[in-house]
CSV table of N, CA and C and ligand atoms in Angstrom, one decimal:
chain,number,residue,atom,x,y,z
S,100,UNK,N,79.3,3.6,55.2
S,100,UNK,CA,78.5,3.8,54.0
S,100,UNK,C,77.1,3.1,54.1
S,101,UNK,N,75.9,4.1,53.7
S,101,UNK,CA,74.5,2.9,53.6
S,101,UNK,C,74.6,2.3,52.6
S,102,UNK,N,74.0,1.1,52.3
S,102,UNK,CA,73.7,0.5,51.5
S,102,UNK,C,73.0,1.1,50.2
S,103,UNK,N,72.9,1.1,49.1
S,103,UNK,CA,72.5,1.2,48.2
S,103,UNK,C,71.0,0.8,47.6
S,104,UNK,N,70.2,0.8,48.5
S,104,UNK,CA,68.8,0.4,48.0
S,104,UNK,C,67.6,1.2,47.9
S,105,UNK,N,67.9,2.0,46.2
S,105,UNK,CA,66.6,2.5,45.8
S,105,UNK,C,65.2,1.7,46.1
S,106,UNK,N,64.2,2.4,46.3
S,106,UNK,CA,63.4,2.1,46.2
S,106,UNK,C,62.4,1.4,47.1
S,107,UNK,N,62.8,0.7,47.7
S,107,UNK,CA,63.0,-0.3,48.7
S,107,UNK,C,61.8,0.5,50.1
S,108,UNK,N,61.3,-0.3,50.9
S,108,UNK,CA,60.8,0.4,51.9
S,108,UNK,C,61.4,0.4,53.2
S,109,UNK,N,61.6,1.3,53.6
S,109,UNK,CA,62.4,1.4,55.2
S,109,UNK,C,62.3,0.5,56.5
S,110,UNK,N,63.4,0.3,56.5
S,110,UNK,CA,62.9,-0.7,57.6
S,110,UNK,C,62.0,-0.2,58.7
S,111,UNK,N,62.3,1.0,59.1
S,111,UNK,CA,61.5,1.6,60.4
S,111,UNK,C,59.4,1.8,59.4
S,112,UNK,N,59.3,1.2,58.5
S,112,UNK,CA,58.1,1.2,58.2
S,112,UNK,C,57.7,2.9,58.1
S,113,UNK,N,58.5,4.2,58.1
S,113,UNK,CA,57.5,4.9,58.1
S,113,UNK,C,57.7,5.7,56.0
S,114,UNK,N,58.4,5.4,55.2
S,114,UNK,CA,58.6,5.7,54.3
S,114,UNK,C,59.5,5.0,53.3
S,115,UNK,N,59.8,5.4,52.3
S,115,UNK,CA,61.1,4.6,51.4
S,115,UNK,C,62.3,4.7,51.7
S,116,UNK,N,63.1,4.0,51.6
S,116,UNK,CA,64.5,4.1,52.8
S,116,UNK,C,65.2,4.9,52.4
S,117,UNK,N,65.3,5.3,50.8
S,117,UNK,CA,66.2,6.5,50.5
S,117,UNK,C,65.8,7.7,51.1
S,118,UNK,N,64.6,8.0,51.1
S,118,UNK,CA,63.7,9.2,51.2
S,118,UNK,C,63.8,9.4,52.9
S,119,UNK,N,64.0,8.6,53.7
S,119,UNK,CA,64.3,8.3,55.4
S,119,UNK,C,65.5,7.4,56.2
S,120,UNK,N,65.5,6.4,56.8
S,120,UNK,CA,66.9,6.3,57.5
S,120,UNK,C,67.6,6.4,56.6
S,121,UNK,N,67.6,6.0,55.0
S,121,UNK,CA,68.9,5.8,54.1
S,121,UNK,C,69.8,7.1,53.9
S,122,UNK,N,68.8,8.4,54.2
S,122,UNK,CA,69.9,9.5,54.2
S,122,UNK,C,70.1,9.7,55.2
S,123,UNK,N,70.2,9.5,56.8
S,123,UNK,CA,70.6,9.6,57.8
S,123,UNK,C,72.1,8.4,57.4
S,124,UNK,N,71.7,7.6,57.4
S,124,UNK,CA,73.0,6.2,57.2
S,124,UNK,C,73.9,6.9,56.6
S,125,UNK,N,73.2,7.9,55.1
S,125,UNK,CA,74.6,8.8,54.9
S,125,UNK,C,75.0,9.7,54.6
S,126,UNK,N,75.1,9.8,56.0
S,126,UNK,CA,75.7,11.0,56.5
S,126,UNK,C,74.7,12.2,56.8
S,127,UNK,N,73.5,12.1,56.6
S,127,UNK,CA,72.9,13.4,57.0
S,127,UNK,C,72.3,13.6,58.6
S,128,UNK,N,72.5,14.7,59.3
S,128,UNK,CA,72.3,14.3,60.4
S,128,UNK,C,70.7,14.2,60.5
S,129,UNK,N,70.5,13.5,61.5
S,129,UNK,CA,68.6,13.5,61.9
S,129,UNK,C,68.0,14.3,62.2
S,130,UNK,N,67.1,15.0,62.0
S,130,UNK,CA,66.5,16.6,62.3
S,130,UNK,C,65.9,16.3,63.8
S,131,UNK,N,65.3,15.2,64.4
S,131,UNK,CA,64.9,15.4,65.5
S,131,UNK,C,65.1,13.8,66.5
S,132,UNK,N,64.8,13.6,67.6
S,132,UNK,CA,65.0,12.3,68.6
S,132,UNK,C,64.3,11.1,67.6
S,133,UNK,N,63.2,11.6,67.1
S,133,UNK,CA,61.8,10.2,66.9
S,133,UNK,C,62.9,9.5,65.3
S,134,UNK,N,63.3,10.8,64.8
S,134,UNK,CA,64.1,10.4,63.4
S,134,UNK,C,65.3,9.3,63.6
S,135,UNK,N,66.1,10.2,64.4
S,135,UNK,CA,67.3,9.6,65.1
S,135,UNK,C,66.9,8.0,65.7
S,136,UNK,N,65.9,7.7,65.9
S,136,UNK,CA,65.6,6.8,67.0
S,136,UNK,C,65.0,5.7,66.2
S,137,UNK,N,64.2,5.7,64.8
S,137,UNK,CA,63.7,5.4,63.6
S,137,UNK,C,65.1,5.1,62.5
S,138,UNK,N,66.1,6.0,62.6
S,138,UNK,CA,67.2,5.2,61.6
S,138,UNK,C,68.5,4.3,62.6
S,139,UNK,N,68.1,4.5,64.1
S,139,UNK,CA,69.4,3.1,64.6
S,139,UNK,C,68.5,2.2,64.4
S,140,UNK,N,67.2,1.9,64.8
S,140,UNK,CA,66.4,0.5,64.4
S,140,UNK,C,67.0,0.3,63.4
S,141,UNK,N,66.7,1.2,61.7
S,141,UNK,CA,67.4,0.7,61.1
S,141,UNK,C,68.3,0.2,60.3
S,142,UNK,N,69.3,0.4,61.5
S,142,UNK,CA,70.7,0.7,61.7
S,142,UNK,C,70.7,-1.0,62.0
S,143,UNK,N,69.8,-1.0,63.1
S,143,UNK,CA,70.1,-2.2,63.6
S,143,UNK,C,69.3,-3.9,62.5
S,144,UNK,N,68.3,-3.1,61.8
S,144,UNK,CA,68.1,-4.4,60.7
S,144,UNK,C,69.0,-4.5,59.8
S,145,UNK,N,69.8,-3.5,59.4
S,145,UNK,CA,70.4,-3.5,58.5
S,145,UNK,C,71.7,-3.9,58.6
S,146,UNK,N,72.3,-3.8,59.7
S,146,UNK,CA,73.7,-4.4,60.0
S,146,UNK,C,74.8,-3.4,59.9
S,147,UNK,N,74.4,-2.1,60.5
S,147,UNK,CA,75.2,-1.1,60.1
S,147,UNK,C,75.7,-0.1,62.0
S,148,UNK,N,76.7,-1.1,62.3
S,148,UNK,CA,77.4,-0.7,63.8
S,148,UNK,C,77.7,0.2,63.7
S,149,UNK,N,78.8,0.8,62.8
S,149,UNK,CA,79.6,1.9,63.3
S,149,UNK,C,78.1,3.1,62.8
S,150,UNK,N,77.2,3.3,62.3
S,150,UNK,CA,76.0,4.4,62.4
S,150,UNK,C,75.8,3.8,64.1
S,151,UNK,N,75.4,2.8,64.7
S,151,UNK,CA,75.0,3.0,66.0
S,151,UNK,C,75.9,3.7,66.9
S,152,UNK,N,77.1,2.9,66.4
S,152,UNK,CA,78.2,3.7,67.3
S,152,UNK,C,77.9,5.3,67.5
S,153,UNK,N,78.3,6.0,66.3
S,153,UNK,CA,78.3,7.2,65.9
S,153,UNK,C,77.2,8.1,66.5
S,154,UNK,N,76.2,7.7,66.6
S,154,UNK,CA,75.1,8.1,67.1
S,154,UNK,C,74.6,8.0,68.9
S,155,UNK,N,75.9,7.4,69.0
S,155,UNK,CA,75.5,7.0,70.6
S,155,UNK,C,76.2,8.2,71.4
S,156,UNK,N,76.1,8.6,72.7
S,156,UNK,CA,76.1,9.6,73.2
S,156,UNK,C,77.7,9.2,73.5
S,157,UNK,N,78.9,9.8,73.9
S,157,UNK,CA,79.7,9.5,73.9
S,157,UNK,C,80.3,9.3,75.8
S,158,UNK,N,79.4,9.9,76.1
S,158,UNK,CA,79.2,9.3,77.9
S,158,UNK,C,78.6,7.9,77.7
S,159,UNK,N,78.1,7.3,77.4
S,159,UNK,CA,77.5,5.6,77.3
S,159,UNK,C,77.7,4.9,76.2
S,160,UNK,N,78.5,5.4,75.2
S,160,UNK,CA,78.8,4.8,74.3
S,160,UNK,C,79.8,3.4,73.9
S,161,UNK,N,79.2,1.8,74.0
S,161,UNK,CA,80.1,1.3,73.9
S,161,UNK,C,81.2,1.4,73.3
S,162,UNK,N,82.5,0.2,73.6
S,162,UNK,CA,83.5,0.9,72.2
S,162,UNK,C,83.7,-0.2,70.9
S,163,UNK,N,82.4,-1.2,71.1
S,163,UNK,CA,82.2,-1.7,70.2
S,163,UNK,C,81.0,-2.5,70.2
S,164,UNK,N,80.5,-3.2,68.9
S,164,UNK,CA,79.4,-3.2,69.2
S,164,UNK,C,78.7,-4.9,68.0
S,165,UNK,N,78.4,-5.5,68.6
S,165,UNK,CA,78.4,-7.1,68.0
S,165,UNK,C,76.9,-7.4,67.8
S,166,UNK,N,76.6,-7.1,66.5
S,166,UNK,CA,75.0,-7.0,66.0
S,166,UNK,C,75.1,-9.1,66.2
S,167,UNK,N,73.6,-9.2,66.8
S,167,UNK,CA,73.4,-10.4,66.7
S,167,UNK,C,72.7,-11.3,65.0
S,168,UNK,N,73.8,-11.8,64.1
S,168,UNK,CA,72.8,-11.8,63.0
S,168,UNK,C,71.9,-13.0,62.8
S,169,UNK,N,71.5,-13.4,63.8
S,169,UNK,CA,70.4,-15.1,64.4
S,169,UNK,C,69.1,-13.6,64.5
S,170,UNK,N,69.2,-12.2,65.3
S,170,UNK,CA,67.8,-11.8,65.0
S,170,UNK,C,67.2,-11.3,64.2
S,171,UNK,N,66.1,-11.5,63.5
S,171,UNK,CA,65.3,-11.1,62.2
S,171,UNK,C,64.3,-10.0,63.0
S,172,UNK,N,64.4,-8.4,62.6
S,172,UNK,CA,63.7,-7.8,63.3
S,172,UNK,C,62.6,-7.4,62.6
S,173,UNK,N,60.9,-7.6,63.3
S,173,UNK,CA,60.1,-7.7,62.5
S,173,UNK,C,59.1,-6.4,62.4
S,174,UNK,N,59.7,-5.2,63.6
S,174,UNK,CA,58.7,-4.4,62.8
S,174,UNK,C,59.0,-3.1,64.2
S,175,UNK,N,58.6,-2.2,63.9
S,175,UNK,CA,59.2,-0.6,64.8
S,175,UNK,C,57.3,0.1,65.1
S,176,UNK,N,57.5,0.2,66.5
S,176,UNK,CA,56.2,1.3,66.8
S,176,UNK,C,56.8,2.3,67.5
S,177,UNK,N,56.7,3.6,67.0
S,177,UNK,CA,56.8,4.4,68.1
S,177,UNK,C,55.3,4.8,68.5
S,178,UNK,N,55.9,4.9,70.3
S,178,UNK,CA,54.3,5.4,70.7
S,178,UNK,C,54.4,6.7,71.1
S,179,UNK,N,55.4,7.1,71.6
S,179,UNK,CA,55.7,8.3,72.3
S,179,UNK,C,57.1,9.3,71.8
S,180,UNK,N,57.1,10.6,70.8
S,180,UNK,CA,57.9,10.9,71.1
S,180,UNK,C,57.4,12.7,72.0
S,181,UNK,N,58.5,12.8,73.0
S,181,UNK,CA,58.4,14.4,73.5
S,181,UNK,C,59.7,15.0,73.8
S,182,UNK,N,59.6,16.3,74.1
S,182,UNK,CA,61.1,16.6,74.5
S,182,UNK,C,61.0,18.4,74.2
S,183,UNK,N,62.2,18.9,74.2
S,183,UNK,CA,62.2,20.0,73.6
S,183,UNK,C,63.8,20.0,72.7
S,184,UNK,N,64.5,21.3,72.3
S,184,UNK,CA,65.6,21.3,71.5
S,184,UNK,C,66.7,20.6,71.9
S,185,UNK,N,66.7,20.6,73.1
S,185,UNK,CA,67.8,19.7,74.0
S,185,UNK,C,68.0,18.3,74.2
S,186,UNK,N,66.6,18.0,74.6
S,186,UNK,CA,66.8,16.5,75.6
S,186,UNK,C,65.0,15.8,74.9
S,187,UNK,N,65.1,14.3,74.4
S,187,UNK,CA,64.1,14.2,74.3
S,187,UNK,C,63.8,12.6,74.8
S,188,UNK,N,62.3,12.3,74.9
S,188,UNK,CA,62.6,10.6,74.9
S,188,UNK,C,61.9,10.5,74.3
S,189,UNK,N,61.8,9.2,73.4
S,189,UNK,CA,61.2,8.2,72.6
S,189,UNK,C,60.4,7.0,72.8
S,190,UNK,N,59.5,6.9,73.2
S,190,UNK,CA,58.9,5.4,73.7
S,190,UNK,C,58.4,4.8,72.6
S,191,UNK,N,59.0,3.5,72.5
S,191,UNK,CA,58.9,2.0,71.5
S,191,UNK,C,58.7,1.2,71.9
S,192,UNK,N,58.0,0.1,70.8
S,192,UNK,CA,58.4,-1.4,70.9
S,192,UNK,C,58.7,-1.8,69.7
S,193,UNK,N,60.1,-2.6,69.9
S,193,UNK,CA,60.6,-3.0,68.4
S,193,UNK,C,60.3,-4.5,68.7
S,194,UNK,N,59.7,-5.4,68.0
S,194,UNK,CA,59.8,-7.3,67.5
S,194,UNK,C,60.8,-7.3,66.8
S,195,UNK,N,61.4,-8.5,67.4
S,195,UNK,CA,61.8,-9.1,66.9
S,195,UNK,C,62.1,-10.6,67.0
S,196,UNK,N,62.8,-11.2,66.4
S,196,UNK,CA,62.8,-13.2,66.4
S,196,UNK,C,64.1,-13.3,66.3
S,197,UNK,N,64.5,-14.7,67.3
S,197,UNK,CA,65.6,-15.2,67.0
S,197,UNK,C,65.9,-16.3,66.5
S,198,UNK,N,65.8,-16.9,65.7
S,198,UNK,CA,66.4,-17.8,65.2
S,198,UNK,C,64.9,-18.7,64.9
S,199,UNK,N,64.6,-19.5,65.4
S,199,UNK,CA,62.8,-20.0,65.0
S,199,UNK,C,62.2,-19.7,66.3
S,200,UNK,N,62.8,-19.1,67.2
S,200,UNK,CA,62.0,-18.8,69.0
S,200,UNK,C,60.4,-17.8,68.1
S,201,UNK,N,60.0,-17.5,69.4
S,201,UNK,CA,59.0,-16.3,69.8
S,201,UNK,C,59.4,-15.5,69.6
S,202,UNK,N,58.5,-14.4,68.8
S,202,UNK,CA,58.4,-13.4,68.6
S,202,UNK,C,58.7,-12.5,70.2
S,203,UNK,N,59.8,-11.7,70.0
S,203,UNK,CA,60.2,-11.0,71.5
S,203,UNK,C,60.0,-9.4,70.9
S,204,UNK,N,59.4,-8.9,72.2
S,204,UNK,CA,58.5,-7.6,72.3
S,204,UNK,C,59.7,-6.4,73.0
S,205,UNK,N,60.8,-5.6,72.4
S,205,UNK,CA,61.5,-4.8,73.4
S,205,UNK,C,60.6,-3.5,73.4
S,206,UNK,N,60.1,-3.1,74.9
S,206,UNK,CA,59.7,-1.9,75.0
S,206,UNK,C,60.5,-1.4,76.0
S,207,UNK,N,60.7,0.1,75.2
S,207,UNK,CA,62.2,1.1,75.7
S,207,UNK,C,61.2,2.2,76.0
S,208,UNK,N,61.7,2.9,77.2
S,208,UNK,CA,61.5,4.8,76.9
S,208,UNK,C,63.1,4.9,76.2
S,209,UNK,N,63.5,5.4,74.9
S,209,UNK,CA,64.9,5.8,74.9
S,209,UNK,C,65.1,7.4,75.5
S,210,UNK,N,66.1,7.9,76.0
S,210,UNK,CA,66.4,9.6,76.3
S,210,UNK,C,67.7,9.7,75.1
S,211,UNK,N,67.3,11.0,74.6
S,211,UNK,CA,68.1,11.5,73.8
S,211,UNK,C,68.4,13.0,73.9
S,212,UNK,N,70.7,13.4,73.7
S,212,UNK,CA,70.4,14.6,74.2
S,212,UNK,C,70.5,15.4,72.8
S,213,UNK,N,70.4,16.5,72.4
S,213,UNK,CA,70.9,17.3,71.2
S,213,UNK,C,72.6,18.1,72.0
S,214,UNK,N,73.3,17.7,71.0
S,214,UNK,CA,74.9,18.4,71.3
S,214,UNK,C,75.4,18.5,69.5
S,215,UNK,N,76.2,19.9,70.0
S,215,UNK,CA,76.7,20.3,68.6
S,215,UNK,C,76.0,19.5,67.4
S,216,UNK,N,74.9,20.4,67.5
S,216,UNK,CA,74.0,20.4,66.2
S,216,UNK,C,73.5,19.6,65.8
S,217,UNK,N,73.3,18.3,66.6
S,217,UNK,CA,73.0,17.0,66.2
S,217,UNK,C,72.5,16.2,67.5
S,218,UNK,N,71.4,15.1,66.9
S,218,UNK,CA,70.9,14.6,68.1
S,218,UNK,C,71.6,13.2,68.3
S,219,UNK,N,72.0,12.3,70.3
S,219,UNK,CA,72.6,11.3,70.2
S,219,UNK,C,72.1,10.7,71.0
S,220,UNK,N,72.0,9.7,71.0
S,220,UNK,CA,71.2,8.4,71.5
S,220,UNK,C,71.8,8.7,72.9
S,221,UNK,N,71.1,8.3,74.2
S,221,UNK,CA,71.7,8.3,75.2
S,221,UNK,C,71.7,7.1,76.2
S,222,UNK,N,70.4,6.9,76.8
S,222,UNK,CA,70.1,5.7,77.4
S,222,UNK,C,68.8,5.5,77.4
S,223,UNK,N,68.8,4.2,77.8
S,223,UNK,CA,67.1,3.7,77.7
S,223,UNK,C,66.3,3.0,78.9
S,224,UNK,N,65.5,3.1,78.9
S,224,UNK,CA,64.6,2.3,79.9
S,224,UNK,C,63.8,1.0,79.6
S,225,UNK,N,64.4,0.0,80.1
S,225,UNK,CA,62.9,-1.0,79.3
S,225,UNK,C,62.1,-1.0,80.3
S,226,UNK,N,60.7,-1.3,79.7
S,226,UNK,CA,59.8,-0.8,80.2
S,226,UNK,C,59.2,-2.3,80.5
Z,418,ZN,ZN1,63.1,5.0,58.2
């Protein structure tokens, strides 16, 4: 289940959480890679495994999954999304902090494939 927070703004920064990841979180599927790739971030601020799970491709998908809660994640860029109806990738950098450390910079290409009607996380590159 997502969390319950009208009004609120999205963690992935691009709109109000109900209006974006929050209806992905429930249950609606993500219309495209950049969306899909926009609600596991914040999947991942929010503390919500089994959406990551669920969304992971089920060829690389672990079978479980142990959110670190020491990191405070501070903010989502997408730089690149392309692809076509099948297969897409995503290039990011998500910040984030662990505990009072440095600010740490993950930059990913993610690939994502579309299967039965829905798009799933596949694997990534850090860059
Ligand atoms: Zn969002």
């Amino acid at each position: 289940m997502a969390p319950d927070r009208p009004m609120s703004p999205c963690p992935c920064g691009r709109a109000d959480y109900s209006a974006c990841c929050g209806r992905y979180h429930g249950g609606l599927f993500a219309p495209d890679a950049e969306s899909l790739m926009r609600s596991r971030y914040s999947a991942f601020v929010l503390g919500l495994p089994d959406y990551l799970l669920a969304t992971w491709h089920a060829s690389t998908r672990p079978s479980t999954i142990d959110l670190d809660s020491g990191v405070r994640w501070l903010g989502l860029d997408i730089k690149k999304a392309a692809g076509d109806g099948n297969q897409a990738t995503v290039e990011f950098v998500a910040r984030s902090r662990h505990g009072g450390g440095p600010a740490h910079r993950q930059h990913e290409l993610s690939r994502f494939v579309h299967e039965d009607g829905r798009w799933f996380y596949l694997d990534g590159d850090v860059r």
